[in-house]
CSV table of C-alpha atoms and ligand atoms in Angstrom, one decimal:
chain,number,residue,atom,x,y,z
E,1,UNK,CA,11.4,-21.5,9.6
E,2,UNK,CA,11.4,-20.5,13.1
E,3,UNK,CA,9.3,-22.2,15.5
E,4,UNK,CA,7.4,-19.0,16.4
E,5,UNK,CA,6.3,-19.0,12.5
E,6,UNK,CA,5.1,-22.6,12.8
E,7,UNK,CA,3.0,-21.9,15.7
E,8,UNK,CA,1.7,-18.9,13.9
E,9,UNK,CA,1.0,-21.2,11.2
E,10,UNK,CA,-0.4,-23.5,13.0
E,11,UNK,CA,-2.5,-21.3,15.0
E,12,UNK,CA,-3.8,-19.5,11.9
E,13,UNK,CA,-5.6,-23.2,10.2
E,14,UNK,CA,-8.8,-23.0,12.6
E,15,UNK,CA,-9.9,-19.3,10.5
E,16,UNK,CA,-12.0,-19.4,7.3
E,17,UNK,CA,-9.9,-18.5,4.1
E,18,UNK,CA,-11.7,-15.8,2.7
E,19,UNK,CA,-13.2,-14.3,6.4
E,20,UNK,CA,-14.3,-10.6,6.2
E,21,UNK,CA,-11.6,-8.6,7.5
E,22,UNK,CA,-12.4,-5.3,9.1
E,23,UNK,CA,-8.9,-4.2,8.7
E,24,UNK,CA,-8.3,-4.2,4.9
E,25,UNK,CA,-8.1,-0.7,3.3
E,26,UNK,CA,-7.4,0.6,-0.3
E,27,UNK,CA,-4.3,2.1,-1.8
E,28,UNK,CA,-6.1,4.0,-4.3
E,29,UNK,CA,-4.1,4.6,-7.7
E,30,UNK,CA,-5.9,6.1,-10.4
E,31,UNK,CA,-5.7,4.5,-13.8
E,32,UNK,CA,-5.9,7.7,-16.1
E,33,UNK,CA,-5.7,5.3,-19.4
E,34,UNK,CA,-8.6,3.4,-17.8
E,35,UNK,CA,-10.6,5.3,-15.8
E,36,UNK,CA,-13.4,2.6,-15.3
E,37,UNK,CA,-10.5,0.4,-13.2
E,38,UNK,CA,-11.1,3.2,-10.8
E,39,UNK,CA,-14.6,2.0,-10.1
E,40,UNK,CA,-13.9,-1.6,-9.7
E,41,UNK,CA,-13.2,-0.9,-6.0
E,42,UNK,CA,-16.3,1.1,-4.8
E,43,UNK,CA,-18.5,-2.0,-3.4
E,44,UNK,CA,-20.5,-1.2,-0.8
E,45,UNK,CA,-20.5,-5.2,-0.6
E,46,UNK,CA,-16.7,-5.3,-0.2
E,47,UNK,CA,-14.3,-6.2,2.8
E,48,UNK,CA,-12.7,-2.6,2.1
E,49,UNK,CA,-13.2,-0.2,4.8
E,50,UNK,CA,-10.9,2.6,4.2
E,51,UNK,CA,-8.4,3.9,2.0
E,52,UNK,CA,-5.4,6.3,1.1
E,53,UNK,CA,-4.0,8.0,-2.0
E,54,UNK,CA,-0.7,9.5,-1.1
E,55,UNK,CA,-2.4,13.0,-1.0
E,56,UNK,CA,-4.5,15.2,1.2
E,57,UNK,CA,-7.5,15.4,-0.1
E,58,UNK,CA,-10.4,12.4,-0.9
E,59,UNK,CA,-10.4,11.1,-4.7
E,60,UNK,CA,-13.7,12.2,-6.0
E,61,UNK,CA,-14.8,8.3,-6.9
E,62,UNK,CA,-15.6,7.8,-3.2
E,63,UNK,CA,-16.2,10.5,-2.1
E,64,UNK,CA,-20.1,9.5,-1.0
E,65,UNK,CA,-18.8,5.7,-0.4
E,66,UNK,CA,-18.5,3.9,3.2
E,67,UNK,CA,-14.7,4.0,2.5
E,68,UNK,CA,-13.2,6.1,5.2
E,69,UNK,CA,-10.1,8.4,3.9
E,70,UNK,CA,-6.9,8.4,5.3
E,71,UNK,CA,-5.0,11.3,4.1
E,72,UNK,CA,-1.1,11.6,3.7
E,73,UNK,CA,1.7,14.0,4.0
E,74,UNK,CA,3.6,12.1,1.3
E,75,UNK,CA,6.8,14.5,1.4
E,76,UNK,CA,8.1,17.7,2.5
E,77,UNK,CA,5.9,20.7,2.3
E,78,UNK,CA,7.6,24.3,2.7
E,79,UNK,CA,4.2,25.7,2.4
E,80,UNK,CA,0.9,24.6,5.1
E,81,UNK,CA,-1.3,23.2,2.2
E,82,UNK,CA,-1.1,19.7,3.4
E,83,UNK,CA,-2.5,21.3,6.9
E,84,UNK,CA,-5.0,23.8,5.9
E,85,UNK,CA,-6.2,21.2,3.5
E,86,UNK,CA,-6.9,18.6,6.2
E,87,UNK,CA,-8.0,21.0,8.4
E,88,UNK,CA,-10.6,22.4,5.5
E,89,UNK,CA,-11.7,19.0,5.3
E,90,UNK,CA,-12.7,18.5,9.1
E,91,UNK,CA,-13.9,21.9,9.8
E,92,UNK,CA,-16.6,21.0,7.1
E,93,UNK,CA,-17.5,18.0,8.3
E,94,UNK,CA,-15.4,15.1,6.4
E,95,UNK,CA,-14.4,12.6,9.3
E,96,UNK,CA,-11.0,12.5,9.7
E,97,UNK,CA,-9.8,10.5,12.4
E,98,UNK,CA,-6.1,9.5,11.0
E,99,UNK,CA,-3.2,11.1,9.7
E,100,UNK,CA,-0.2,9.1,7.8
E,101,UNK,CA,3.3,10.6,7.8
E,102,UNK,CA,5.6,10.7,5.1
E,103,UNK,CA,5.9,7.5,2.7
E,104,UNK,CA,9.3,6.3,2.5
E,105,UNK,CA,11.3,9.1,3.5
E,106,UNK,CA,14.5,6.8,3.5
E,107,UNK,CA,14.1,6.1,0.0
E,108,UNK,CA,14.4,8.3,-3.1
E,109,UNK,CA,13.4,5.6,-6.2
E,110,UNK,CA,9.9,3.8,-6.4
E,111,UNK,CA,7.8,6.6,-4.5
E,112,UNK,CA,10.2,7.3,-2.1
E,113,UNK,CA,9.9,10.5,-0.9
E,114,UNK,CA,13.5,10.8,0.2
E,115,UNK,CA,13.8,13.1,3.1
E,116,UNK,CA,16.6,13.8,5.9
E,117,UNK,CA,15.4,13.0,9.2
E,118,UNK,CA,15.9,16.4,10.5
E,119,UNK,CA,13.9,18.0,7.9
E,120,UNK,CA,11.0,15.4,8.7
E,121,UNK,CA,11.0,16.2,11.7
E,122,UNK,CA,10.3,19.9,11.6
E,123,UNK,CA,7.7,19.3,8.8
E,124,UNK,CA,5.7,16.7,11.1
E,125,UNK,CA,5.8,19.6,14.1
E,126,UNK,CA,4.7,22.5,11.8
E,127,UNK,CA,2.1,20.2,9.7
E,128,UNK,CA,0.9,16.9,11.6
E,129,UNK,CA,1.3,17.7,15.4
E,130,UNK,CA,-1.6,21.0,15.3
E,131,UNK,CA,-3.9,18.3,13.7
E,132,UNK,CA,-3.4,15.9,16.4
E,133,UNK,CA,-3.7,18.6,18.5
E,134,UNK,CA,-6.5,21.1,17.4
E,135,UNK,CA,-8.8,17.9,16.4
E,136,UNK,CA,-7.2,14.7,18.2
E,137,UNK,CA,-6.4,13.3,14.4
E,138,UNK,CA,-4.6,10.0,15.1
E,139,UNK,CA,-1.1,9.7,13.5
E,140,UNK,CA,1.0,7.7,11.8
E,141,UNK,CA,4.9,7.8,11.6
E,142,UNK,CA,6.5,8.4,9.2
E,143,UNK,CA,6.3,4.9,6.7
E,144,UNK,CA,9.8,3.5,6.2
E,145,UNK,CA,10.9,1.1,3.7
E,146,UNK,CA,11.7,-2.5,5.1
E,147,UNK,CA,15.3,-2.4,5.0
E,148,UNK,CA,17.5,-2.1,7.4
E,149,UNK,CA,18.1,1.9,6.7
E,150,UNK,CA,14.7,2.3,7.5
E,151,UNK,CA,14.8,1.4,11.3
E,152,UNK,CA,18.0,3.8,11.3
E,153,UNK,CA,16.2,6.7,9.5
E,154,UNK,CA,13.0,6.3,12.3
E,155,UNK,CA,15.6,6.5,15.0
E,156,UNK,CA,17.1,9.6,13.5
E,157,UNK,CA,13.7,11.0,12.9
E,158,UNK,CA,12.7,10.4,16.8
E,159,UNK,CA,16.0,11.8,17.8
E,160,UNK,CA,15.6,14.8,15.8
E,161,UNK,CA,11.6,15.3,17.1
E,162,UNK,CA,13.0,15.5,20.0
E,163,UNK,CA,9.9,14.8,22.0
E,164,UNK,CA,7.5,17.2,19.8
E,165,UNK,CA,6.1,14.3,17.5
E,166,UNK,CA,3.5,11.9,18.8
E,167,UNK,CA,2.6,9.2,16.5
E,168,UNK,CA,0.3,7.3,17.6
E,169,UNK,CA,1.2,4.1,15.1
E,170,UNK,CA,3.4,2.8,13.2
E,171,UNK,CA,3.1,2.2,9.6
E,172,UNK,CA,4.8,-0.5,7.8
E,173,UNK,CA,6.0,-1.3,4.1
E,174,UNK,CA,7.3,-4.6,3.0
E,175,UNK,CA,8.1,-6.7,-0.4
E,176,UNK,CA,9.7,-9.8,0.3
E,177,UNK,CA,8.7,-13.8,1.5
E,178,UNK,CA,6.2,-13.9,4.1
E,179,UNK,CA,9.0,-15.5,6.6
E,180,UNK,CA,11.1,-12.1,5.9
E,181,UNK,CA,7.6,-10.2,6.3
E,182,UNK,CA,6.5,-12.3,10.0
E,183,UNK,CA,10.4,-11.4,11.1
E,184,UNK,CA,10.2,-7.9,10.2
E,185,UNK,CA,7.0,-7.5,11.9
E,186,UNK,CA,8.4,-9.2,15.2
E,187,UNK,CA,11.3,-6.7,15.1
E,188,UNK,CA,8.8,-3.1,14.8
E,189,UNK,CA,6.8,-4.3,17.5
E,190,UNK,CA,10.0,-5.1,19.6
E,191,UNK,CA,11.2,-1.4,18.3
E,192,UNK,CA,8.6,0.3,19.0
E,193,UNK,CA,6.4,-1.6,21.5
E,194,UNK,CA,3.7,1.2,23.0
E,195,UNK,CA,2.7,1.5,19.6
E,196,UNK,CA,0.3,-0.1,17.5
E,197,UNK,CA,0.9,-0.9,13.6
E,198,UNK,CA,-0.6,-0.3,10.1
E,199,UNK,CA,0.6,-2.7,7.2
E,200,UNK,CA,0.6,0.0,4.2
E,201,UNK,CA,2.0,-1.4,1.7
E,202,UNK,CA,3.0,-5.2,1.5
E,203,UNK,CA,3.5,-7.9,-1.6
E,204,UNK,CA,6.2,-10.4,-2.4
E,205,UNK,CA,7.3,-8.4,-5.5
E,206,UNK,CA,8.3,-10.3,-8.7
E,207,UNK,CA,7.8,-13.7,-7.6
E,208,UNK,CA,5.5,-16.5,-9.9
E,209,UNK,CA,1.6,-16.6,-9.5
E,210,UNK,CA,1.7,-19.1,-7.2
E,211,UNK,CA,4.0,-17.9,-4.4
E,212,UNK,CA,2.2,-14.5,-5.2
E,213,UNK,CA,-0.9,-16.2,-3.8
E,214,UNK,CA,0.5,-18.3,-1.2
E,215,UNK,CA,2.0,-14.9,0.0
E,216,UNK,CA,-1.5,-12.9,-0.1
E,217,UNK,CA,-3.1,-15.6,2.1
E,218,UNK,CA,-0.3,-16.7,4.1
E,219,UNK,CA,0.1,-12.9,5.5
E,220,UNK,CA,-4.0,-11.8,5.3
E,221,UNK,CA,-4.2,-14.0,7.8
E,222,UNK,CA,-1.6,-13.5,9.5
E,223,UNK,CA,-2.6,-9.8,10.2
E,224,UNK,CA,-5.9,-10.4,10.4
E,225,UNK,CA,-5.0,-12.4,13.7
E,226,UNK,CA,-2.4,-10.3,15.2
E,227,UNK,CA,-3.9,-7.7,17.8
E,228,UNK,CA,-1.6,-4.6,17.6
E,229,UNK,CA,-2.2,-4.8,13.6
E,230,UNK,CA,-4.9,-2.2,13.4
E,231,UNK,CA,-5.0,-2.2,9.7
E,232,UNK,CA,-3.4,-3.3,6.4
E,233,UNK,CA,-3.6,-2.5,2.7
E,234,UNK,CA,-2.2,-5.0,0.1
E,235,UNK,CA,-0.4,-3.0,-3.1
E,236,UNK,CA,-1.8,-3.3,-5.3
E,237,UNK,CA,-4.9,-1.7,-7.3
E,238,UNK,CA,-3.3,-1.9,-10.7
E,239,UNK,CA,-3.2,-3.9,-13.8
E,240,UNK,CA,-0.8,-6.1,-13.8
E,241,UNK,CA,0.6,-4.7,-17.3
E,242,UNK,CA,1.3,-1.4,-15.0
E,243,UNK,CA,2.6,-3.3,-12.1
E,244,UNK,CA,6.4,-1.9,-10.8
E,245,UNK,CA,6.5,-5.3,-8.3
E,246,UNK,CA,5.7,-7.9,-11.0
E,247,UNK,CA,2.8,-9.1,-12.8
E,248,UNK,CA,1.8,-12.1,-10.3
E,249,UNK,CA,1.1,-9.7,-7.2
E,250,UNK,CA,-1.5,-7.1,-8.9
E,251,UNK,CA,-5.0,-7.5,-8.1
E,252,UNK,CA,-6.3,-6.3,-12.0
E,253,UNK,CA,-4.9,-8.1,-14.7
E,254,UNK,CA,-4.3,-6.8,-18.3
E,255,UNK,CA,-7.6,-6.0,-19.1
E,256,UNK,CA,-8.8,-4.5,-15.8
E,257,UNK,CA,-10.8,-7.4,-15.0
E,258,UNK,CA,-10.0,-8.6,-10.9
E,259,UNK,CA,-7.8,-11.2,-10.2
E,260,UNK,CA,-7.9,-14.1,-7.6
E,261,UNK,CA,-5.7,-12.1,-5.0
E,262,UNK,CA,-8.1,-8.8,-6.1
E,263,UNK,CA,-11.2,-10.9,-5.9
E,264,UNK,CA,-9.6,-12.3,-2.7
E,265,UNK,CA,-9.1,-9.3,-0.9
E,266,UNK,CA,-12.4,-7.6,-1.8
E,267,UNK,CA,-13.6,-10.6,0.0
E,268,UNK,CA,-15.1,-12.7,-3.1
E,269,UNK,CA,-14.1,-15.9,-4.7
E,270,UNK,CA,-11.1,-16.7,-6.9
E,271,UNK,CA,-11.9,-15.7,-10.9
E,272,UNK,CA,-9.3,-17.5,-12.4
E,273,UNK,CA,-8.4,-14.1,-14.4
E,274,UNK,CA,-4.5,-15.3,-15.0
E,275,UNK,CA,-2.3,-11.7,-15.3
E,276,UNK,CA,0.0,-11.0,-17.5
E,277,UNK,CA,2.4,-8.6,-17.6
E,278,UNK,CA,4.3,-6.1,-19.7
E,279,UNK,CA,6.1,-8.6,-21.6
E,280,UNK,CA,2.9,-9.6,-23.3
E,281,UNK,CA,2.4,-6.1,-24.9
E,282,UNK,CA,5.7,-6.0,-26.0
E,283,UNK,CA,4.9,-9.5,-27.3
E,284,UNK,CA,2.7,-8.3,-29.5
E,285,UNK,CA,4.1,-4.9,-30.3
E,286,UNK,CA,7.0,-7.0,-31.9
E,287,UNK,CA,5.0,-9.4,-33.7
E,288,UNK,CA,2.9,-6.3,-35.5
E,289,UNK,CA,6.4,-4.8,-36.1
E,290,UNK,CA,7.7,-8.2,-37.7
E,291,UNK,CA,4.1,-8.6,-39.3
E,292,UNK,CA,4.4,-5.0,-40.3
E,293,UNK,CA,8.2,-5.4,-41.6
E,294,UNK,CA,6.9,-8.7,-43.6
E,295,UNK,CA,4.3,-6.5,-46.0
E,296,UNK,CA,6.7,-3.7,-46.8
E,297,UNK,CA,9.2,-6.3,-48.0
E,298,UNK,CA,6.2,-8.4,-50.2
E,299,UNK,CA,5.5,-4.8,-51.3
E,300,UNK,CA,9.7,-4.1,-51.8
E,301,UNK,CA,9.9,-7.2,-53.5
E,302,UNK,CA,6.6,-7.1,-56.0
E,303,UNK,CA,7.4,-3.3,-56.9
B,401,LIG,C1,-15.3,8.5,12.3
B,401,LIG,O1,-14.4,7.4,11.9
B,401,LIG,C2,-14.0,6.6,12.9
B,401,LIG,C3,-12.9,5.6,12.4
B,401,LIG,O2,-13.4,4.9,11.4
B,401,LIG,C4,-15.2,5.9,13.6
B,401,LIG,O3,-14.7,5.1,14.7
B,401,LIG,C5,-16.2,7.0,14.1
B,401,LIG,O4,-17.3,6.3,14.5
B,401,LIG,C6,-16.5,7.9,12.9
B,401,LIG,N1,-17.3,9.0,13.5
B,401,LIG,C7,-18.4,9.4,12.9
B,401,LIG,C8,-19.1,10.6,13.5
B,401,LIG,O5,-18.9,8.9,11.9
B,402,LIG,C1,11.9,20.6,4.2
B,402,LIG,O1,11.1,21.5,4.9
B,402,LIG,C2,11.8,22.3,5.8
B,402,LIG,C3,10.8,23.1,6.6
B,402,LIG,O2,10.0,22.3,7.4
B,402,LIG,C4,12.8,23.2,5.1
B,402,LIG,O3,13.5,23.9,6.0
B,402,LIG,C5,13.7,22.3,4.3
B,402,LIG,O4,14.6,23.1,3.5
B,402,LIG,C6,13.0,21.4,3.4
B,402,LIG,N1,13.9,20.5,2.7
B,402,LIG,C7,13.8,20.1,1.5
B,402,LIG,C8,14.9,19.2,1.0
B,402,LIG,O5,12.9,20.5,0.8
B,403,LIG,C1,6.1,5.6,22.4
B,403,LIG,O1,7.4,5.8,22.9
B,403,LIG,C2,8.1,6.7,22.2
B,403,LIG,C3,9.5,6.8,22.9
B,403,LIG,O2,10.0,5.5,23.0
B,403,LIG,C4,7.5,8.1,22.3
B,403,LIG,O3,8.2,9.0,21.5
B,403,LIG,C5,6.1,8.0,21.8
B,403,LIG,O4,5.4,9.2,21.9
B,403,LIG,C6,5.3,6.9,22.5
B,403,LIG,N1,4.0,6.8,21.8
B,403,LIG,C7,2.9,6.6,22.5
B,403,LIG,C8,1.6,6.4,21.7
B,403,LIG,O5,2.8,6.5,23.7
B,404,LIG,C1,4.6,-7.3,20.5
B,404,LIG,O1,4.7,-6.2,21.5
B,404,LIG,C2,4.0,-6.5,22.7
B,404,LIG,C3,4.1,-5.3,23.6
B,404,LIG,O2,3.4,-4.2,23.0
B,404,LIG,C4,4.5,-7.8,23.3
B,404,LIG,O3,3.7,-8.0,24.5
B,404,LIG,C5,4.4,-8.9,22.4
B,404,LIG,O4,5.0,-10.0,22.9
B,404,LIG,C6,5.1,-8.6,21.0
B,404,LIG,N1,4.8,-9.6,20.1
B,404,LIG,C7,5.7,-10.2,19.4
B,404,LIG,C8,5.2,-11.3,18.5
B,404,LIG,O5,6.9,-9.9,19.4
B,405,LIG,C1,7.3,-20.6,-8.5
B,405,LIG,O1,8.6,-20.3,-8.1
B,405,LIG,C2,9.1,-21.1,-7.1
B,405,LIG,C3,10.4,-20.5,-6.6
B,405,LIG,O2,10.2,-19.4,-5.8
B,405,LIG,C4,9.3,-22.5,-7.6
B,405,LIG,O3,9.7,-23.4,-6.6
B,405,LIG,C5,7.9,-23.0,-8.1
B,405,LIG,O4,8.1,-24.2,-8.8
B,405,LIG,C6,7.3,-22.0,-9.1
B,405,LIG,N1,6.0,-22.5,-9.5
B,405,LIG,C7,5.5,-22.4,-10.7
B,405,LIG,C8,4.1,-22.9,-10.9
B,405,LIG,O5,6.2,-22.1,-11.6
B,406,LIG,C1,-5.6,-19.0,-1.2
B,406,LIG,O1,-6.9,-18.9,-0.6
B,406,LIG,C2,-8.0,-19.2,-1.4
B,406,LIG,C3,-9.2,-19.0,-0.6
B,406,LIG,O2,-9.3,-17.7,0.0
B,406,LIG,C4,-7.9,-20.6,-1.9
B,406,LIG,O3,-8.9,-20.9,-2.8
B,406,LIG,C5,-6.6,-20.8,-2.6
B,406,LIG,O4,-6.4,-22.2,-2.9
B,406,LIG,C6,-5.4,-20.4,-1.7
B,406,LIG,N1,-4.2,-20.5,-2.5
B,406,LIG,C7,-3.0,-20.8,-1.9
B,406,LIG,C8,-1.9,-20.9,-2.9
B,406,LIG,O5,-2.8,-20.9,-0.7
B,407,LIG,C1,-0.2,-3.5,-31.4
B,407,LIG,C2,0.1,-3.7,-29.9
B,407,LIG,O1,0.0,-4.7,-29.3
B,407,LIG,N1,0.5,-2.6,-29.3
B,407,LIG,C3,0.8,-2.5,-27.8
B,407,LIG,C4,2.2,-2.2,-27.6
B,407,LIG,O2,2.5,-2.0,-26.3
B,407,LIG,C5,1.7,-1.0,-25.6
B,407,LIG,C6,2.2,-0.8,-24.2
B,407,LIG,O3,3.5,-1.2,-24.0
B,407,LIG,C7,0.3,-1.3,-25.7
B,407,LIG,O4,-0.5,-0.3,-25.1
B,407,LIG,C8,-0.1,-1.5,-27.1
B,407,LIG,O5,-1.5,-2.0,-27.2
């Protein structure tokens, strides 16, 4: 440990666990096998003060909520939907004050969007600049993975704007240990310093329930204090059974009921709902097959 993370830590003892956060926002992934899980975050009561789906246009389960919505060019668009959507949206009234840029363009598996720089770059001038500039949306770059190709794809993606895109943050994605995640932090805000960041997607991915939680507080907190962090949404909003970053770092568990971290971040107490993951169905799918193998040879066998 560094001794900027101990002063961090150090510094970060004197707030509340479990203080309101005015930063904390949504990823928002519907649950079409259980649609009541898409419900369990509208709480006027929450933390939660916005949120983003990967799409252009507001889900309808909030759309009358205090939720603000964030929409997303998620990948390349030959066509102007993603524009004259957004643009439908403000010019009847929706507030739309931010923009996010393509997720993961330097990455082709687990949602990446997988785009060449070059081609990003004239997508975000035909599609994201004329919203910035026709109704002063707010936007953020494009939302590279945390590896190392990521800072190499952002350069190319600059180089290639070539002074036509104007982001106005920068959007971060991380799935690691929170000393990897505090180091990664330092190093965008030493990259790109005039700009201010969005955490929008962060978890240490397949890691036991314990470091999972020690991970949610340990980096809350430590976004919660840092200035330039504007915002932050934790991923994620899924059963655990359905998680692709481990059991342990979901905020529903197997039966869509909120876990600690969920009940944590939505600003309540711990619930002591333990998740489990996939393993447990197949648990039981192989114990009805065994059971189920066990009756056809007692009916073999007595025939
Ligand atoms: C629109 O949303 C922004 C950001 O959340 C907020 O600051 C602003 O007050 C809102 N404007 C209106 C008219 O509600
Ligand atoms: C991406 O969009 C650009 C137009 O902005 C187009 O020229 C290019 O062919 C597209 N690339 C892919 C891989 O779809
Ligand atoms: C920050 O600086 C980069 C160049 O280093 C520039 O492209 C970008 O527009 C600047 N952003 C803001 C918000 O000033
Ligand atoms: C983050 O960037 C700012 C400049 O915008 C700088 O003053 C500050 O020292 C940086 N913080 C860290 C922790 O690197
Ligand atoms: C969780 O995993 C860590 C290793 O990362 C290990 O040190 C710890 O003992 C584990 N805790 C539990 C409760 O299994
Ligand atoms: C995480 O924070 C909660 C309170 O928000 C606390 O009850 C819990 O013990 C903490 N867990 C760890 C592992 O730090
Ligand atoms: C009988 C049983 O437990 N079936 C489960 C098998 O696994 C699937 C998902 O992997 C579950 O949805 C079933 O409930």
């Amino acid at each position: 440990m560094t001794p900027f993370l101990v002063l961090t830590l150090l510094g970060a003892v004197p707030l509340a666990l479990g203080d309101a956060s005015s930063k904390r926002g949504l990823i928002f992934i519907p649950d079409n096998d259980h649609p009541n899980d898409d419900n369990v975050w509208d709480s006027s009561s929450s933390d939660l003060t916005w949120y983003y789906n990967y799409g252009p246009s507001p889900s309808p389960n909030y759309a009358n909520t205090k939720l603000e919505f964030v929409p997303m060019l998620w990948g390349n668009e030959s066509d102007n939907s993603f524009l004259d959507t957004v643009s439908g949206l403000i010019d009847s009234g929706t507030n739309v004050t931010y923009a996010l840029g393509f997720n993961e363009p330097d990455g082709v598996s687990n949602g990446g969007s997988g785009i060449a720089a070059e081609d990003a770059a004239a997508t975000w001038i035909r599609l994201l600049e004329p919203l910035r500039e026709k109704y002063h949306v707010k936007l953020g770059a494009p939302a590279v993975t945390g590896s190392p190709s990521g800072f190499t794809w952002l350069q190319n993606f600059f180089t290639a704007c070539n002074g036509g895109c104007h982001p106005e943050f920068i959007p971060v994605h991380w799935y690691g240990n929170f000393d990897g995640f505090a180091s990664h932090i330092g190093q965008v805000n030493a990259t790109y310093m005039n700009m201010s960041m969005w955490v929008t997607e962060f978890a240490i991915a397949d890691a036991n329930l314990s470091d999972s939680q020690s991970f949610f507080n340990m980096s809350t907190q430590f976004l919660d204090r840092l200035a330039y962090v504007d915002r932050y949404s934790y991923f994620g909003g899924f059963r655990s059974s359905a998680s692709n970053v481990g059991p342990d770092a979901s905020m529903l568990d197997q039966n869509g009921q909120l876990t600690d971290i969920g009940s944590w971040y939505l600003g309540g107490s711990a619930t002591g709902n333990v998740p489990k993951g996939m393993g447990s169905n197949v648990q039981a799918n192989l114990s009805f097959v065994w059971t189920l193998f066990a009756i056809l040879v007692l009916f073999w066998s007595a025939s």
